[in-house]
Amino acid sequence: MAITDTGVPAIDPHTMLSNLLTNNMASPGDGWTPVVNQKWFEHQKQKTYQIAITAIAEDTETAHMTGGNTTAQPKTSTALYQISLYHLDRAKHWALFRKVMLVLNNETLTSPAAGVNDYHWIRVGEVQQAVSMLEDTSGIDRPDQVTTGYQSTIDVRIRWNE
């Protein structure tokens, strides 16, 4: 399939990633319908699955591809976003992680196609899996550390032309 994207995408990267996950991800369990939080993890949702998306950085490079036939200067942009996942239970967190990775690794969804037409691609970068989160009161002087949930982060790169 030829890449036909030109110009700054009509839909911002956060909304595009959110739509990609909510429209294509299967439920990890408990009948939960995939939804992305508007901001960060929410305390009132701590007993359910949570997904949060955060912008990390963006870089735009000048591309010299016009051959001098135009005054426009083509550019290629790459944005780095972080998708954070959370669940109170380790096994349920793992189920959420697996379902998200199934969507992100499906190139029929993450290359120019329905939902990402304005973008070249979305690719997974670094992944940090299942880090347990501990209560503030836990520490070396306590016999048992109290886990408040499990979190993982997935860095994704998004590319488009300007």
Coordinates of N, CA and C in Angstrom, one line a residue, residues 11-122:
I11 N -5.9 14.5 13.0 CA -6.2 14.1 14.3 C -4.9 14.0 15.1
D12 N -4.9 14.6 16.3 CA -3.7 14.6 17.1 C -3.3 13.2 17.5
P13 N -2.0 13.0 17.8 CA -1.5 11.7 18.1 C -2.1 11.0 19.3
H14 N -2.4 11.8 20.4 CA -3.0 11.2 21.6 C -4.4 10.6 21.2
T15 N -5.2 11.4 20.5 CA -6.6 10.9 20.1 C -6.5 9.7 19.2
M16 N -5.5 9.8 18.2 CA -5.4 8.7 17.3 C -5.0 7.4 18.1
L17 N -4.0 7.5 19.0 CA -3.7 6.3 19.8 C -4.8 5.8 20.7
S18 N -5.5 6.7 21.3 CA -6.7 6.3 22.1 C -7.7 5.6 21.2
N19 N -8.0 6.2 20.1 CA -9.0 5.5 19.2 C -8.5 4.2 18.7
L20 N -7.2 4.1 18.4 CA -6.7 2.8 17.9 C -6.9 1.7 19.0
L21 N -6.6 2.0 20.2 CA -6.8 1.0 21.3 C -8.3 0.7 21.6
T22 N -9.1 1.8 21.8 CA -10.5 1.5 22.2 C -11.3 0.9 21.0
N23 N -10.9 1.1 19.8 CA -11.7 0.5 18.7 C -11.2 -0.8 18.3
N24 N -10.0 -1.2 18.7 CA -9.4 -2.5 18.2 C -9.0 -3.5 19.2
M25 N -9.1 -3.1 20.5 CA -8.6 -4.0 21.6 C -9.7 -4.8 22.1
A26 N -9.4 -6.1 22.3 CA -10.4 -7.0 23.0 C -10.3 -6.8 24.5
S27 N -11.4 -7.0 25.2 CA -11.4 -6.9 26.6 C -10.4 -7.9 27.2
P28 N -9.6 -7.4 28.2 CA -8.7 -8.4 28.9 C -9.4 -9.3 29.9
G29 N -10.7 -8.9 30.2 CA -11.4 -9.8 31.1 C -12.4 -9.0 31.9
D30 N -13.3 -9.7 32.7 CA -14.3 -9.0 33.5 C -15.3 -8.2 32.7
G31 N -15.4 -8.4 31.4 CA -16.3 -7.6 30.6 C -16.0 -6.2 30.5
W32 N -14.8 -5.8 30.8 CA -14.3 -4.4 30.8 C -14.2 -3.9 29.3
T33 N -14.8 -2.8 29.0 CA -14.7 -2.2 27.7 C -13.5 -1.3 27.7
P34 N -12.6 -1.5 26.7 CA -11.3 -0.7 26.7 C -11.7 0.8 26.6
V35 N -11.1 1.6 27.5 CA -11.2 3.0 27.5 C -9.9 3.6 28.0
V36 N -9.5 4.7 27.4 CA -8.3 5.4 27.8 C -8.6 6.6 28.7
N37 N -7.9 6.7 29.8 CA -8.1 7.8 30.7 C -7.8 9.1 30.1
Q38 N -8.5 10.2 30.4 CA -8.2 11.5 29.8 C -6.9 12.1 30.3
K39 N -6.5 11.8 31.5 CA -5.2 12.3 32.0 C -4.4 11.1 32.5
W40 N -4.1 11.0 33.8 CA -3.3 9.9 34.3 C -4.2 8.9 35.0
F41 N -3.6 8.0 35.8 CA -4.4 7.0 36.5 C -5.3 7.7 37.5
E42 N -6.5 7.2 37.6 CA -7.5 7.8 38.5 C -7.7 6.9 39.7
H43 N -7.6 7.5 40.9 CA -7.7 6.8 42.2 C -9.1 6.0 42.3
Q44 N -10.1 6.6 41.8 CA -11.4 6.0 41.9 C -11.6 4.8 41.0
K45 N -10.7 4.6 40.1 CA -10.7 3.4 39.2 C -9.6 2.4 39.5
Q46 N -9.1 2.5 40.8 CA -7.9 1.6 41.1 C -8.2 0.1 41.1
K47 N -9.4 -0.3 41.1 CA -9.8 -1.7 41.1 C -10.1 -2.2 39.8
T48 N -9.9 -1.4 38.7 CA -10.2 -1.9 37.4 C -9.0 -1.6 36.5
Y49 N -9.1 -2.0 35.2 CA -8.0 -1.8 34.3 C -7.9 -0.3 33.9
Q50 N -6.7 0.2 33.8 CA -6.5 1.6 33.4 C -5.4 1.7 32.3
I51 N -5.7 2.6 31.4 CA -4.7 3.0 30.3 C -4.6 4.5 30.3
A52 N -3.4 5.0 30.3 CA -3.1 6.4 30.2 C -2.0 6.6 29.1
I53 N -2.2 7.7 28.3 CA -1.3 8.0 27.3 C -0.7 9.4 27.5
T54 N 0.7 9.4 27.4 CA 1.4 10.7 27.7 C 2.4 11.0 26.6
A55 N 2.4 12.3 26.2 CA 3.3 12.7 25.2 C 4.7 12.9 25.8
I56 N 5.7 12.4 25.2 CA 7.1 12.4 25.7 C 7.9 13.5 25.0
A57 N 8.0 13.3 23.7 CA 8.8 14.2 22.8 C 8.4 14.1 21.4
E58 N 8.8 15.1 20.6 CA 8.6 15.1 19.2 C 9.8 15.8 18.5
D59 N 10.1 15.2 17.3 CA 11.2 15.7 16.6 C 10.8 15.9 15.1
T60 N 11.2 17.0 14.5 CA 10.9 17.2 13.1 C 12.2 17.4 12.3
E61 N 12.4 16.6 11.2 CA 13.6 16.7 10.4 C 13.2 17.2 9.1
T62 N 14.1 18.1 8.5 CA 13.9 18.6 7.2 C 14.3 17.5 6.2
A63 N 13.5 17.2 5.2 CA 13.8 16.2 4.2 C 14.0 16.9 2.9
H64 N 15.1 16.8 2.2 CA 15.4 17.4 0.9 C 15.0 16.5 -0.2
M65 N 13.7 16.5 -0.6 CA 13.2 15.6 -1.6 C 12.5 16.3 -2.7
T66 N 12.5 17.6 -2.8 CA 11.8 18.4 -3.8 C 12.5 18.5 -5.1
G67 N 13.8 18.4 -5.1 CA 14.6 18.6 -6.3 C 14.6 20.1 -6.8
G68 N 14.3 21.0 -5.9 CA 14.2 22.4 -6.2 C 13.0 22.9 -6.9
N69 N 12.0 22.0 -7.1 CA 10.8 22.4 -7.9 C 9.7 23.1 -7.1
T70 N 9.9 23.3 -5.8 CA 8.9 24.0 -5.0 C 9.5 24.8 -3.9
T71 N 8.8 25.7 -3.4 CA 9.3 26.5 -2.3 C 9.0 25.8 -0.9
A72 N 8.1 24.8 -1.0 CA 7.8 24.1 0.3 C 9.0 23.2 0.7
Q73 N 9.2 23.1 2.0 CA 10.3 22.3 2.5 C 9.7 21.1 3.2
P74 N 9.7 19.9 2.6 CA 9.1 18.7 3.2 C 9.8 18.4 4.5
K75 N 9.0 17.9 5.5 CA 9.6 17.5 6.7 C 9.0 16.1 7.2
T76 N 9.7 15.4 7.9 CA 9.3 14.2 8.5 C 9.3 14.3 10.0
S77 N 8.2 14.1 10.7 CA 8.1 14.2 12.2 C 7.9 12.9 12.8
T78 N 8.5 12.7 14.0 CA 8.4 11.5 14.8 C 8.1 12.0 16.2
A79 N 7.0 11.4 16.8 CA 6.6 11.7 18.1 C 6.8 10.5 19.0
L80 N 7.2 10.7 20.2 CA 7.4 9.6 21.2 C 6.3 9.7 22.2
Y81 N 5.4 8.7 22.4 CA 4.4 8.7 23.3 C 4.6 7.5 24.3
Q82 N 4.1 7.6 25.5 CA 4.2 6.5 26.4 C 2.8 6.1 26.8
I83 N 2.5 4.8 26.6 CA 1.2 4.2 27.0 C 1.5 3.5 28.4
S84 N 0.8 3.9 29.4 CA 0.9 3.3 30.7 C -0.3 2.5 31.0
L85 N 0.0 1.3 31.6 CA -1.1 0.3 31.9 C -1.1 0.1 33.4
Y86 N -2.3 -0.1 34.0 CA -2.3 -0.4 35.5 C -3.5 -1.3 35.8
H87 N -3.2 -2.2 36.7 CA -4.3 -3.0 37.4 C -3.8 -3.4 38.7
L88 N -4.7 -3.6 39.6 CA -4.4 -4.0 41.0 C -3.8 -5.4 41.1
D89 N -4.3 -6.3 40.2 CA -3.9 -7.7 40.2 C -2.9 -8.0 39.1
R90 N -1.9 -8.7 39.5 CA -0.8 -9.0 38.5 C -1.2 -9.8 37.3
A91 N -2.0 -10.8 37.5 CA -2.5 -11.6 36.3 C -3.4 -10.8 35.4
K92 N -4.3 -10.0 36.0 CA -5.1 -9.1 35.2 C -4.3 -8.0 34.5
H93 N -3.3 -7.5 35.1 CA -2.4 -6.6 34.5 C -1.8 -7.2 33.3
W94 N -1.3 -8.4 33.4 CA -0.7 -9.1 32.3 C -1.6 -9.3 31.2
A95 N -2.9 -9.6 31.5 CA -3.9 -9.8 30.4 C -4.1 -8.5 29.7
L96 N -4.1 -7.4 30.4 CA -4.2 -6.0 29.7 C -3.0 -5.8 28.9
F97 N -1.8 -6.0 29.4 CA -0.6 -5.8 28.6 C -0.6 -6.6 27.3
R98 N -1.0 -7.9 27.4 CA -1.1 -8.7 26.2 C -2.1 -8.2 25.1
K99 N -3.2 -7.7 25.6 CA -4.2 -7.2 24.6 C -3.8 -5.9 23.9
V100 N -3.1 -5.1 24.7 CA -2.6 -3.8 24.1 C -1.5 -4.1 23.1
M101 N -0.6 -5.1 23.5 CA 0.5 -5.4 22.5 C 0.0 -6.1 21.3
L102 N -1.1 -6.8 21.4 CA -1.7 -7.4 20.1 C -2.1 -6.4 19.1
V103 N -2.7 -5.3 19.7 CA -3.1 -4.2 18.8 C -1.8 -3.4 18.2
L104 N -0.9 -3.1 19.1 CA 0.3 -2.3 18.7 C 1.2 -3.1 17.7
N105 N 1.2 -4.4 17.8 CA 2.1 -5.2 16.9 C 1.4 -5.6 15.6
N106 N 0.1 -5.2 15.4 CA -0.6 -5.6 14.2 C -0.4 -4.5 13.2
E107 N 0.4 -4.8 12.2 CA 0.8 -3.8 11.2 C -0.4 -3.4 10.3
T108 N -1.4 -4.2 10.2 CA -2.6 -3.8 9.4 C -3.3 -2.7 10.1
L109 N -3.1 -2.5 11.4 CA -3.7 -1.4 12.2 C -2.8 -0.2 12.4
T110 N -1.5 -0.5 12.4 CA -0.5 0.6 12.7 C 0.3 1.1 11.6
S111 N -0.1 0.8 10.3 CA 0.4 1.4 9.1 C -0.8 2.2 8.5
P112 N -0.5 3.0 7.4 CA -1.6 3.7 6.9 C -2.8 2.8 6.5
A113 N -3.9 3.0 7.3 CA -5.1 2.2 7.1 C -6.2 2.9 7.9
A114 N -7.3 2.3 8.1 CA -8.4 2.9 8.9 C -7.9 3.3 10.3
G115 N -8.0 4.6 10.6 CA -7.7 5.1 11.9 C -6.3 5.8 12.0
V116 N -5.4 5.4 11.1 CA -4.1 6.0 11.1 C -3.7 6.5 9.7
N117 N -4.7 6.9 8.9 CA -4.4 7.4 7.6 C -3.4 8.5 7.4
D118 N -3.4 9.4 8.4 CA -2.5 10.6 8.3 C -1.1 10.3 8.7
Y119 N -0.8 9.1 9.2 CA 0.4 8.7 9.8 C 1.1 7.6 9.0
H120 N 2.5 7.7 9.0 CA 3.3 6.6 8.3 C 3.1 5.3 9.0
W121 N 3.4 5.4 10.3 CA 3.3 4.2 11.1 C 3.4 4.5 12.6
I122 N 3.0 3.5 13.4 CA 3.2 3.5 14.9 C 4.0 2.2 15.2

